[in-house]
Amino acid sequence: CGGIDKRTIEKFEKEAAELGKGSFKYAWVLDKLKAERE
């Protein structure tokens, strides 16, 4: 693919997966806090 080597793509995929997990966890925490306030 393009001029991007496989290692770079794998690195971005790993970082994206970690960011995705992080934002999911963050959203879960916010939902929990919101539920407790109601």
PDB file of C-alpha atoms in Angstrom:
ATOM      1  CA  CYS A   1       0.000   0.000   0.000  1.00  0.00           C
ATOM      2  CA  GLY A   2       1.319   3.413  -1.002  1.00  0.00           C
ATOM      3  CA  GLY A   3       4.707   4.330   0.410  1.00  0.00           C
ATOM      4  CA  ILE A   4       3.743   3.329   3.940  1.00  0.00           C
ATOM      5  CA  ASP A   5       5.404   0.176   5.202  1.00  0.00           C
ATOM      6  CA  LYS A   6       3.533  -2.570   7.035  1.00  0.00           C
ATOM      7  CA  ARG A   7       5.194  -1.811  10.372  1.00  0.00           C
ATOM      8  CA  THR A   8       3.897   1.779  10.344  1.00  0.00           C
ATOM      9  CA  ILE A   9       0.359   0.592   9.578  1.00  0.00           C
ATOM     10  CA  GLU A  10       0.507  -1.980  12.392  1.00  0.00           C
ATOM     11  CA  LYS A  11       1.732   0.723  14.781  1.00  0.00           C
ATOM     12  CA  PHE A  12      -1.185   3.002  13.864  1.00  0.00           C
ATOM     13  CA  GLU A  13      -3.669   0.137  14.179  1.00  0.00           C
ATOM     14  CA  LYS A  14      -2.332  -0.689  17.649  1.00  0.00           C
ATOM     15  CA  GLU A  15      -2.535   2.959  18.745  1.00  0.00           C
ATOM     16  CA  ALA A  16      -6.037   3.312  17.305  1.00  0.00           C
ATOM     17  CA  ALA A  17      -7.143   0.184  19.159  1.00  0.00           C
ATOM     18  CA  GLU A  18      -5.722   1.530  22.418  1.00  0.00           C
ATOM     19  CA  LEU A  19      -7.381   4.914  21.878  1.00  0.00           C
ATOM     20  CA  GLY A  20     -10.664   3.196  21.083  1.00  0.00           C
ATOM     21  CA  LYS A  21     -10.506   1.170  24.282  1.00  0.00           C
ATOM     22  CA  GLY A  22      -9.579   4.269  26.262  1.00  0.00           C
ATOM     23  CA  SER A  23     -12.475   6.345  24.946  1.00  0.00           C
ATOM     24  CA  PHE A  24     -14.871   3.431  25.472  1.00  0.00           C
ATOM     25  CA  LYS A  25     -13.760   3.122  29.090  1.00  0.00           C
ATOM     26  CA  TYR A  26     -14.092   6.893  29.515  1.00  0.00           C
ATOM     27  CA  ALA A  27     -17.617   6.857  28.080  1.00  0.00           C
ATOM     28  CA  TRP A  28     -18.537   3.963  30.398  1.00  0.00           C
ATOM     29  CA  VAL A  29     -17.300   5.932  33.429  1.00  0.00           C
ATOM     30  CA  LEU A  30     -19.278   9.014  32.364  1.00  0.00           C
ATOM     31  CA  ASP A  31     -22.439   6.924  31.898  1.00  0.00           C
ATOM     32  CA  LYS A  32     -21.987   5.442  35.375  1.00  0.00           C
ATOM     33  CA  LEU A  33     -21.543   8.879  36.961  1.00  0.00           C
ATOM     34  CA  LYS A  34     -24.575  10.246  35.110  1.00  0.00           C
ATOM     35  CA  ALA A  35     -26.713   7.292  36.227  1.00  0.00           C
ATOM     36  CA  GLU A  36     -25.699   7.805  39.865  1.00  0.00           C
ATOM     37  CA  ARG A  37     -26.664  11.495  39.757  1.00  0.00           C
ATOM     38  CA  GLU A  38     -30.192  10.834  38.464  1.00  0.00           C
TER      39      GLU A  38
END
